[in-house]
Amino acid sequence: VKTIGVLTSGGDAPGMNAAIRAVVRTAINKGLKVKGIMRGYAGLLEEEIVDMESTSVSDIINRGGTILYTARCKEFTTAEGQQKGADICRKHGIDGMVVIGGDGSFRGAGKLSALGINTIGLPGTIDLDIACTDYTIGFDTAVNTAMEAIDKIRDTSTSHERCSIVEVMGRNAGYIALWCGIGNGAEDILLPERYDGNEQALINRIIDNRRRGKKHNIIINAEGIGHSGSMAKRIEAATGIETRATILGHMQRGGTPTCKDRVYASIMGAKAAELLAVGKSNRLVAYKHGEFVDFDIQEALNMTKDIPEEQYEIAKILIR
Ligand code: ATP
């Protein structure tokens, strides 16, 4: 491999810039040339390709978002689109690629590998929903952003002796909800992986909490369950306690990355460039059991994971 490309794809996540910076600088250190692909696979097919030097990634480690922009691209899910992508890589002398994104992006990365472009994936998503890894770039910043916002909601919720439903992101995964539930000391945590839809039980707990003298009742609801607004109306009607819903939304995807996201993204980015430099392809960089490792992309995509039962059990005790 002589020249590598780097792109970000799917949803953005704080720390992606730190990963890009590490890919670029490590690759240059190993004697490789680097090109940045703008707007994910969409930009690849449009040949939005720029040369990257060490200074191209100056002043970005502290910035949220991704300097390469990100996009979703339907065309790249087709065999023709993938072939076109691989041909464009060859035309620009790109024989290696780092793809920073989620599962969908890794499926695309697997296809590029099969077409002869050495490709390495890096897990970039705030949702933590990538099975092969215990850490994804952006999760730490996102949970800290959500936690700080929920602390603020708790203040006003207490003053008004309200019930608050706070909906956090995570798509179909409940990791952000679970961490905020524990970190914010919420009264209830609704996770897509565990919630049985028993709203009466939820209402009974709110009434019981009020009887025990609790001034607020914070319910963390995961995006995968949703319907926070209508849930709030039903809870208010059933309990007589004023209930408000707040959907935190896209603020969770932005902001300056935490130290952990900067450092882990840097290590992962460096590892991706190192793997390409020694001729590896079709691998995903992951963090598993306290170590940075890499997996075959197809094997990684076939893995499944669930929220840690122990953490959920602890959360259930602490919220009482
Ligand atoms: P996030 O979970 O953060 O949204 P993601 O990578 O899972 O990230 P997707 O929208 O699923 O986000 O995928 C990003 C892009 O990857 C798609 O727009 C498409 O171009 C490409 N992609 C997705 N699935 C495939 C596939 N099966 N084959 C080839 N490319 C794919």
mmCIF file of C-alpha atoms and ligand atoms in Angstrom:
data_model
loop_
_atom_site.group_PDB
_atom_site.id
_atom_site.type_symbol
_atom_site.label_atom_id
_atom_site.label_comp_id
_atom_site.label_asym_id
_atom_site.label_seq_id
_atom_site.Cartn_x
_atom_site.Cartn_y
_atom_site.Cartn_z
ATOM 1 C CA VAL A 1 0.000 0.000 0.000
ATOM 2 C CA LYS A 2 1.395 3.389 -1.032
ATOM 3 C CA THR A 3 -1.551 5.792 -0.825
ATOM 4 C CA ILE A 4 -4.474 5.544 1.542
ATOM 5 C CA GLY A 5 -7.817 7.313 1.661
ATOM 6 C CA VAL A 6 -9.827 8.162 4.759
ATOM 7 C CA LEU A 7 -13.561 8.849 4.966
ATOM 8 C CA THR A 8 -16.303 9.294 7.561
ATOM 9 C CA SER A 9 -19.710 7.758 6.876
ATOM 10 C CA GLY A 10 -23.138 7.417 8.500
ATOM 11 C CA GLY A 11 -23.945 9.468 11.592
ATOM 12 C CA ASP A 12 -21.218 11.820 12.824
ATOM 13 C CA ALA A 13 -19.700 11.493 16.282
ATOM 14 C CA PRO A 14 -17.384 13.669 18.404
ATOM 15 C CA GLY A 15 -13.859 12.272 18.167
ATOM 16 C CA MET A 16 -14.025 11.462 14.460
ATOM 17 C CA ASN A 17 -11.630 14.373 13.831
ATOM 18 C CA ALA A 18 -9.133 12.955 16.316
ATOM 19 C CA ALA A 19 -9.326 9.641 14.449
ATOM 20 C CA ILE A 20 -8.804 11.323 11.055
ATOM 21 C CA ARG A 21 -5.809 13.227 12.444
ATOM 22 C CA ALA A 22 -4.262 10.022 13.793
ATOM 23 C CA VAL A 23 -4.810 8.167 10.509
ATOM 24 C CA VAL A 24 -3.202 10.981 8.489
ATOM 25 C CA ARG A 25 -0.195 11.530 10.740
ATOM 26 C CA THR A 26 0.528 7.860 11.396
ATOM 27 C CA ALA A 27 0.284 7.024 7.695
ATOM 28 C CA ILE A 28 2.651 9.885 6.781
ATOM 29 C CA ASN A 29 5.022 8.683 9.503
ATOM 30 C CA LYS A 30 5.010 5.238 7.838
ATOM 31 C CA GLY A 31 5.883 6.803 4.468
ATOM 32 C CA LEU A 32 2.382 6.584 2.975
ATOM 33 C CA LYS A 33 0.502 9.304 1.094
ATOM 34 C CA VAL A 34 -2.986 10.216 2.354
ATOM 35 C CA LYS A 35 -6.082 11.484 0.584
ATOM 36 C CA GLY A 36 -9.245 12.670 2.292
ATOM 37 C CA ILE A 37 -12.552 11.560 0.787
ATOM 38 C CA MET A 38 -15.293 14.116 1.440
ATOM 39 C CA ARG A 39 -18.897 13.104 2.343
ATOM 40 C CA GLY A 40 -18.345 9.372 2.791
ATOM 41 C CA TYR A 41 -19.102 6.975 -0.038
ATOM 42 C CA ALA A 42 -21.182 9.688 -1.763
ATOM 43 C CA GLY A 43 -18.074 11.864 -2.090
ATOM 44 C CA LEU A 44 -16.032 8.894 -3.270
ATOM 45 C CA LEU A 45 -18.452 8.310 -6.149
ATOM 46 C CA GLU A 46 -18.396 12.070 -6.921
ATOM 47 C CA GLU A 47 -14.568 12.038 -6.757
ATOM 48 C CA GLU A 48 -14.482 14.645 -3.986
ATOM 49 C CA ILE A 49 -10.918 13.698 -3.079
ATOM 50 C CA VAL A 50 -8.291 15.985 -1.551
ATOM 51 C CA ASP A 51 -4.595 15.505 -0.729
ATOM 52 C CA MET A 52 -3.898 15.534 2.987
ATOM 53 C CA GLU A 53 -0.701 16.661 4.668
ATOM 54 C CA SER A 54 0.211 16.613 8.328
ATOM 55 C CA THR A 55 -0.955 20.231 8.595
ATOM 56 C CA SER A 56 -4.338 19.433 6.987
ATOM 57 C CA VAL A 57 -5.341 17.995 10.348
ATOM 58 C CA SER A 58 -3.946 20.782 12.538
ATOM 59 C CA ASP A 59 -6.324 22.330 15.063
ATOM 60 C CA ILE A 60 -9.029 19.678 14.773
ATOM 61 C CA ILE A 61 -8.457 17.306 17.717
ATOM 62 C CA ASN A 62 -10.664 19.502 19.909
ATOM 63 C CA ARG A 63 -13.456 19.928 17.373
ATOM 64 C CA GLY A 64 -16.723 17.958 17.226
ATOM 65 C CA GLY A 65 -18.205 16.777 13.932
ATOM 66 C CA THR A 66 -15.994 15.645 11.062
ATOM 67 C CA ILE A 67 -13.883 17.907 8.816
ATOM 68 C CA LEU A 68 -14.452 15.384 5.999
ATOM 69 C CA TYR A 69 -18.266 15.730 6.337
ATOM 70 C CA THR A 70 -20.425 12.640 6.251
ATOM 71 C CA ALA A 71 -23.301 11.345 4.158
ATOM 72 C CA ARG A 72 -25.413 8.344 3.377
ATOM 73 C CA CYS A 73 -25.173 6.995 -0.170
ATOM 74 C CA LYS A 74 -27.704 4.637 -1.702
ATOM 75 C CA GLU A 75 -25.685 4.064 -4.864
ATOM 76 C CA PHE A 76 -22.820 2.515 -2.893
ATOM 77 C CA THR A 77 -25.112 -0.249 -1.607
ATOM 78 C CA THR A 78 -25.307 -1.602 -5.191
ATOM 79 C CA ALA A 79 -22.663 -3.811 -6.830
ATOM 80 C CA GLU A 80 -22.229 -1.220 -9.630
ATOM 81 C CA GLY A 81 -21.731 1.583 -7.117
ATOM 82 C CA GLN A 82 -19.126 -0.444 -5.233
ATOM 83 C CA GLN A 83 -17.255 -1.299 -8.455
ATOM 84 C CA LYS A 84 -17.326 2.374 -9.440
ATOM 85 C CA GLY A 85 -15.945 3.256 -5.989
ATOM 86 C CA ALA A 86 -13.085 0.762 -6.293
ATOM 87 C CA ASP A 87 -12.307 2.007 -9.849
ATOM 88 C CA ILE A 88 -12.212 5.625 -8.624
ATOM 89 C CA CYS A 89 -9.829 4.601 -5.822
ATOM 90 C CA ARG A 90 -7.484 3.020 -8.401
ATOM 91 C CA LYS A 91 -7.760 6.057 -10.689
ATOM 92 C CA HIS A 92 -6.529 8.230 -7.799
ATOM 93 C CA GLY A 93 -3.802 5.759 -6.830
ATOM 94 C CA ILE A 94 -5.604 4.860 -3.598
ATOM 95 C CA ASP A 95 -4.867 1.244 -2.628
ATOM 96 C CA GLY A 96 -5.882 1.443 1.034
ATOM 97 C CA MET A 97 -8.862 2.998 2.822
ATOM 98 C CA VAL A 98 -9.906 3.798 6.378
ATOM 99 C CA VAL A 99 -13.684 3.950 6.873
ATOM 100 C CA ILE A 100 -14.893 5.599 10.090
ATOM 101 C CA GLY A 101 -18.574 4.863 10.738
ATOM 102 C CA GLY A 102 -21.090 2.279 11.879
ATOM 103 C CA ASP A 103 -22.250 -1.169 10.767
ATOM 104 C CA GLY A 104 -23.660 0.058 7.443
ATOM 105 C CA SER A 105 -20.373 1.760 6.620
ATOM 106 C CA PHE A 106 -18.488 -1.445 7.500
ATOM 107 C CA ARG A 107 -20.632 -3.453 5.083
ATOM 108 C CA GLY A 108 -19.438 -1.020 2.433
ATOM 109 C CA ALA A 109 -15.860 -1.369 3.693
ATOM 110 C CA GLY A 110 -16.110 -5.159 3.343
ATOM 111 C CA LYS A 111 -17.205 -4.711 -0.267
ATOM 112 C CA LEU A 112 -14.268 -2.403 -1.036
ATOM 113 C CA SER A 113 -11.885 -4.976 0.487
ATOM 114 C CA ALA A 114 -13.360 -7.709 -1.710
ATOM 115 C CA LEU A 115 -12.736 -5.487 -4.743
ATOM 116 C CA GLY A 116 -9.038 -5.250 -3.932
ATOM 117 C CA ILE A 117 -8.831 -1.990 -1.974
ATOM 118 C CA ASN A 118 -7.268 -2.789 1.404
ATOM 119 C CA THR A 119 -9.840 -1.440 3.832
ATOM 120 C CA ILE A 120 -9.900 -0.989 7.620
ATOM 121 C CA GLY A 121 -12.945 0.142 9.637
ATOM 122 C CA LEU A 122 -13.032 2.283 12.784
ATOM 123 C CA PRO A 123 -16.149 2.300 15.023
ATOM 124 C CA GLY A 124 -17.508 5.855 15.028
ATOM 125 C CA THR A 125 -20.975 6.246 16.553
ATOM 126 C CA ILE A 126 -22.420 7.764 19.715
ATOM 127 C CA ASP A 127 -24.773 4.786 20.042
ATOM 128 C CA LEU A 128 -22.169 2.179 21.168
ATOM 129 C CA ASP A 129 -24.167 -0.306 19.086
ATOM 130 C CA ILE A 130 -21.257 -2.060 17.347
ATOM 131 C CA ALA A 131 -21.103 -5.643 18.586
ATOM 132 C CA CYS A 132 -17.355 -6.355 18.392
ATOM 133 C CA THR A 133 -16.280 -3.438 20.582
ATOM 134 C CA ASP A 134 -16.833 -2.187 24.131
ATOM 135 C CA TYR A 135 -16.072 1.391 23.018
ATOM 136 C CA THR A 136 -17.118 3.472 20.015
ATOM 137 C CA ILE A 137 -15.755 6.892 19.073
ATOM 138 C CA GLY A 138 -18.194 9.551 20.336
ATOM 139 C CA PHE A 139 -20.081 7.598 23.002
ATOM 140 C CA ASP A 140 -18.199 9.159 25.893
ATOM 141 C CA THR A 141 -18.797 12.726 24.716
ATOM 142 C CA ALA A 142 -22.454 12.020 23.959
ATOM 143 C CA VAL A 143 -23.225 10.509 27.378
ATOM 144 C CA ASN A 144 -21.454 13.390 29.092
ATOM 145 C CA THR A 145 -23.461 15.911 27.053
ATOM 146 C CA ALA A 146 -26.700 14.099 27.876
ATOM 147 C CA MET A 147 -25.752 13.764 31.542
ATOM 148 C CA GLU A 148 -25.083 17.489 31.906
ATOM 149 C CA ALA A 149 -28.370 18.350 30.186
ATOM 150 C CA ILE A 150 -30.310 15.948 32.433
ATOM 151 C CA ASP A 151 -28.705 17.482 35.554
ATOM 152 C CA LYS A 152 -30.155 20.822 34.439
ATOM 153 C CA ILE A 153 -33.585 19.319 33.836
ATOM 154 C CA ARG A 154 -33.457 17.766 37.298
ATOM 155 C CA ASP A 155 -32.986 21.213 38.922
ATOM 156 C CA THR A 156 -36.126 22.670 37.405
ATOM 157 C CA SER A 157 -38.022 19.409 37.767
ATOM 158 C CA THR A 158 -37.326 19.461 41.516
ATOM 159 C CA SER A 159 -38.318 23.129 41.901
ATOM 160 C CA HIS A 160 -41.660 22.487 40.267
ATOM 161 C CA GLU A 161 -42.051 18.980 41.773
ATOM 162 C CA ARG A 162 -42.594 17.632 38.291
ATOM 163 C CA CYS A 163 -42.128 14.348 36.560
ATOM 164 C CA SER A 164 -39.713 14.594 33.610
ATOM 165 C CA ILE A 165 -39.274 12.199 30.745
ATOM 166 C CA VAL A 166 -35.951 12.759 29.003
ATOM 167 C CA GLU A 167 -35.442 11.014 25.700
ATOM 168 C CA VAL A 168 -31.837 10.267 24.814
ATOM 169 C CA MET A 169 -30.365 9.028 21.530
ATOM 170 C CA GLY A 170 -29.031 5.558 20.807
ATOM 171 C CA ARG A 171 -31.305 4.325 18.011
ATOM 172 C CA ASN A 172 -32.325 0.782 18.948
ATOM 173 C CA ALA A 173 -29.632 0.493 21.612
ATOM 174 C CA GLY A 174 -30.055 1.583 25.230
ATOM 175 C CA TYR A 175 -26.424 2.274 26.187
ATOM 176 C CA ILE A 176 -26.751 6.063 26.449
ATOM 177 C CA ALA A 177 -30.014 5.639 28.387
ATOM 178 C CA LEU A 178 -28.457 3.110 30.778
ATOM 179 C CA TRP A 179 -25.388 5.255 31.456
ATOM 180 C CA CYS A 180 -27.475 8.397 32.010
ATOM 181 C CA GLY A 181 -29.851 6.421 34.181
ATOM 182 C CA ILE A 182 -26.982 5.443 36.464
ATOM 183 C CA GLY A 183 -24.989 8.671 36.090
ATOM 184 C CA ASN A 184 -27.924 10.999 36.646
ATOM 185 C CA GLY A 185 -29.561 8.956 39.381
ATOM 186 C CA ALA A 186 -32.802 8.745 37.443
ATOM 187 C CA GLU A 187 -35.956 7.229 38.936
ATOM 188 C CA ASP A 188 -36.574 5.009 35.920
ATOM 189 C CA ILE A 189 -34.682 3.844 32.840
ATOM 190 C CA LEU A 190 -36.544 2.592 29.784
ATOM 191 C CA LEU A 191 -34.291 0.554 27.499
ATOM 192 C CA PRO A 192 -35.363 -0.941 24.162
ATOM 193 C CA GLU A 193 -33.558 -4.145 25.179
ATOM 194 C CA ARG A 194 -35.546 -4.514 28.417
ATOM 195 C CA TYR A 195 -38.732 -2.400 28.497
ATOM 196 C CA ASP A 196 -41.837 -4.596 28.440
ATOM 197 C CA GLY A 197 -44.221 -1.703 27.701
ATOM 198 C CA ASN A 198 -45.894 -2.002 31.107
ATOM 199 C CA GLU A 199 -46.772 1.670 31.574
ATOM 200 C CA GLN A 200 -49.057 0.952 34.533
ATOM 201 C CA ALA A 201 -46.063 -0.371 36.501
ATOM 202 C CA LEU A 202 -44.183 2.818 35.591
ATOM 203 C CA ILE A 203 -47.113 4.942 36.789
ATOM 204 C CA ASN A 204 -47.357 2.961 40.036
ATOM 205 C CA ARG A 205 -43.672 3.622 40.715
ATOM 206 C CA ILE A 206 -44.141 7.363 40.136
ATOM 207 C CA ILE A 207 -47.057 7.471 42.585
ATOM 208 C CA ASP A 208 -45.077 5.422 45.101
ATOM 209 C CA ASN A 209 -42.046 7.730 44.728
ATOM 210 C CA ARG A 210 -44.227 10.776 45.390
ATOM 211 C CA ARG A 211 -45.674 9.125 48.500
ATOM 212 C CA ARG A 212 -42.130 8.535 49.716
ATOM 213 C CA GLY A 213 -41.470 12.260 49.366
ATOM 214 C CA LYS A 214 -39.457 12.406 46.116
ATOM 215 C CA LYS A 215 -39.609 15.913 44.681
ATOM 216 C CA HIS A 216 -38.796 14.957 41.128
ATOM 217 C CA ASN A 217 -39.186 11.885 38.997
ATOM 218 C CA ILE A 218 -36.727 11.648 36.139
ATOM 219 C CA ILE A 219 -37.444 8.939 33.599
ATOM 220 C CA ILE A 220 -34.740 8.337 31.006
ATOM 221 C CA ASN A 221 -36.389 7.050 27.860
ATOM 222 C CA ALA A 222 -34.360 5.639 24.992
ATOM 223 C CA GLU A 223 -34.876 6.780 21.399
ATOM 224 C CA GLY A 224 -35.639 3.167 20.472
ATOM 225 C CA ILE A 225 -38.796 3.341 22.609
ATOM 226 C CA GLY A 226 -39.650 6.955 21.776
ATOM 227 C CA HIS A 227 -43.141 8.490 22.098
ATOM 228 C CA SER A 228 -41.989 10.562 25.080
ATOM 229 C CA GLY A 229 -44.577 13.300 24.467
ATOM 230 C CA SER A 230 -47.594 11.015 24.465
ATOM 231 C CA MET A 231 -46.163 9.038 27.384
ATOM 232 C CA ALA A 232 -45.913 12.281 29.398
ATOM 233 C CA LYS A 233 -49.573 13.115 28.680
ATOM 234 C CA ARG A 234 -50.727 9.661 29.813
ATOM 235 C CA ILE A 235 -48.578 9.778 32.952
ATOM 236 C CA GLU A 236 -49.896 13.240 33.895
ATOM 237 C CA ALA A 237 -53.483 12.077 33.394
ATOM 238 C CA ALA A 238 -52.954 8.948 35.476
ATOM 239 C CA THR A 239 -50.927 10.467 38.343
ATOM 240 C CA GLY A 240 -52.116 14.069 38.524
ATOM 241 C CA ILE A 241 -48.429 15.070 38.610
ATOM 242 C CA GLU A 242 -47.349 17.634 36.036
ATOM 243 C CA THR A 243 -45.206 15.748 33.531
ATOM 244 C CA ARG A 244 -42.976 17.163 30.794
ATOM 245 C CA ALA A 245 -41.072 15.451 28.014
ATOM 246 C CA THR A 246 -37.708 16.673 26.715
ATOM 247 C CA ILE A 247 -36.129 15.130 23.662
ATOM 248 C CA LEU A 248 -32.426 15.963 23.813
ATOM 249 C CA GLY A 249 -31.907 15.253 20.107
ATOM 250 C CA HIS A 250 -28.932 16.227 17.997
ATOM 251 C CA MET A 251 -27.114 18.201 20.691
ATOM 252 C CA GLN A 252 -25.870 14.757 21.761
ATOM 253 C CA ARG A 253 -23.996 14.345 18.485
ATOM 254 C CA GLY A 254 -22.032 17.580 18.731
ATOM 255 C CA GLY A 255 -19.622 19.369 20.992
ATOM 256 C CA THR A 256 -15.978 19.229 21.864
ATOM 257 C CA PRO A 257 -14.879 15.619 22.403
ATOM 258 C CA THR A 258 -13.966 14.407 25.884
ATOM 259 C CA CYS A 259 -10.396 13.424 26.652
ATOM 260 C CA LYS A 260 -11.338 9.742 26.463
ATOM 261 C CA ASP A 261 -12.839 10.138 22.984
ATOM 262 C CA ARG A 262 -9.762 12.068 21.787
ATOM 263 C CA VAL A 263 -7.301 9.545 23.175
ATOM 264 C CA TYR A 264 -9.135 6.356 22.164
ATOM 265 C CA ALA A 265 -9.919 7.751 18.706
ATOM 266 C CA SER A 266 -6.242 8.674 18.306
ATOM 267 C CA ILE A 267 -5.090 5.183 19.261
ATOM 268 C CA MET A 268 -7.652 3.550 16.979
ATOM 269 C CA GLY A 269 -6.790 5.853 14.071
ATOM 270 C CA ALA A 270 -3.094 5.108 14.482
ATOM 271 C CA LYS A 271 -3.819 1.388 14.598
ATOM 272 C CA ALA A 272 -5.834 1.549 11.364
ATOM 273 C CA ALA A 273 -2.935 3.225 9.539
ATOM 274 C CA GLU A 274 -0.476 0.694 10.984
ATOM 275 C CA LEU A 275 -2.641 -2.229 9.815
ATOM 276 C CA LEU A 276 -2.734 -0.786 6.282
ATOM 277 C CA ALA A 277 1.025 -0.175 6.353
ATOM 278 C CA VAL A 278 1.666 -3.892 6.999
ATOM 279 C CA GLY A 279 -0.724 -4.956 4.230
ATOM 280 C CA LYS A 280 -3.786 -5.910 6.290
ATOM 281 C CA SER A 281 -7.289 -5.556 4.862
ATOM 282 C CA ASN A 282 -10.916 -6.262 5.764
ATOM 283 C CA ARG A 283 -10.318 -5.614 9.487
ATOM 284 C CA LEU A 284 -12.195 -3.582 12.099
ATOM 285 C CA VAL A 285 -10.326 -1.922 14.941
ATOM 286 C CA ALA A 286 -12.068 -2.526 18.282
ATOM 287 C CA TYR A 287 -11.604 -2.135 22.028
ATOM 288 C CA LYS A 288 -12.359 -5.377 23.829
ATOM 289 C CA HIS A 289 -11.684 -6.413 27.429
ATOM 290 C CA GLY A 290 -9.388 -3.426 27.963
ATOM 291 C CA GLU A 291 -7.282 -3.859 24.829
ATOM 292 C CA PHE A 292 -7.199 -2.416 21.328
ATOM 293 C CA VAL A 293 -7.631 -5.319 18.912
ATOM 294 C CA ASP A 294 -8.860 -5.974 15.375
ATOM 295 C CA PHE A 295 -11.398 -8.363 13.874
ATOM 296 C CA ASP A 296 -12.298 -9.660 10.423
ATOM 297 C CA ILE A 297 -15.108 -7.370 9.163
ATOM 298 C CA GLN A 298 -17.565 -10.176 8.333
ATOM 299 C CA GLU A 299 -16.926 -11.937 11.662
ATOM 300 C CA ALA A 300 -17.415 -8.639 13.489
ATOM 301 C CA LEU A 301 -20.689 -7.914 11.649
ATOM 302 C CA ASN A 302 -21.999 -11.362 12.642
ATOM 303 C CA MET A 303 -21.386 -10.737 16.339
ATOM 304 C CA THR A 304 -24.230 -9.642 18.611
ATOM 305 C CA LYS A 305 -24.210 -7.820 21.902
ATOM 306 C CA ASP A 306 -26.607 -6.840 24.634
ATOM 307 C CA ILE A 307 -26.421 -4.241 27.387
ATOM 308 C CA PRO A 308 -24.454 -5.696 30.337
ATOM 309 C CA GLU A 309 -26.985 -7.388 32.617
ATOM 310 C CA GLU A 310 -24.893 -6.614 35.693
ATOM 311 C CA GLN A 311 -25.018 -2.865 34.977
ATOM 312 C CA TYR A 312 -28.758 -3.034 34.435
ATOM 313 C CA GLU A 313 -29.274 -4.921 37.705
ATOM 314 C CA ILE A 314 -27.165 -2.372 39.599
ATOM 315 C CA ALA A 315 -29.110 0.482 38.000
ATOM 316 C CA LYS A 316 -32.421 -1.051 39.097
ATOM 317 C CA ILE A 317 -31.239 -1.173 42.730
ATOM 318 C CA LEU A 318 -29.798 2.351 42.744
ATOM 319 C CA ILE A 319 -32.879 4.066 41.320
ATOM 320 C CA ARG A 320 -35.107 2.883 44.162
HETATM 321 P P1 ATP B 1 -24.612 5.099 11.968
HETATM 322 O O1 ATP B 1 -25.033 3.870 12.692
HETATM 323 O O2 ATP B 1 -23.813 6.018 12.806
HETATM 324 O O3 ATP B 1 -25.702 5.798 11.232
HETATM 325 P P2 ATP B 1 -23.789 3.549 9.721
HETATM 326 O O4 ATP B 1 -22.471 3.377 9.086
HETATM 327 O O5 ATP B 1 -24.424 2.297 10.242
HETATM 328 O O6 ATP B 1 -23.580 4.633 10.825
HETATM 329 P P3 ATP B 1 -25.562 3.690 7.453
HETATM 330 O O7 ATP B 1 -26.412 4.792 6.957
HETATM 331 O O8 ATP B 1 -26.186 2.393 7.763
HETATM 332 O O9 ATP B 1 -24.794 4.289 8.717
HETATM 333 O O10 ATP B 1 -24.407 3.400 6.374
HETATM 334 C C1 ATP B 1 -23.618 4.450 5.846
HETATM 335 C C2 ATP B 1 -23.380 4.208 4.375
HETATM 336 O O11 ATP B 1 -22.665 2.975 4.190
HETATM 337 C C3 ATP B 1 -24.631 4.039 3.523
HETATM 338 O O12 ATP B 1 -25.215 5.260 3.157
HETATM 339 C C4 ATP B 1 -24.108 3.277 2.330
HETATM 340 O O13 ATP B 1 -23.464 4.131 1.419
HETATM 341 C C5 ATP B 1 -23.045 2.384 2.967
HETATM 342 N N1 ATP B 1 -23.637 1.042 3.170
HETATM 343 C C6 ATP B 1 -24.585 0.690 4.057
HETATM 344 N N2 ATP B 1 -24.928 -0.606 3.937
HETATM 345 C C7 ATP B 1 -24.176 -1.086 2.919
HETATM 346 C C8 ATP B 1 -24.056 -2.373 2.272
HETATM 347 N N3 ATP B 1 -24.791 -3.415 2.667
HETATM 348 N N4 ATP B 1 -23.179 -2.482 1.265
HETATM 349 C C9 ATP B 1 -22.440 -1.422 0.877
HETATM 350 N N5 ATP B 1 -22.506 -0.209 1.423
HETATM 351 C C10 ATP B 1 -23.354 -0.027 2.433
#
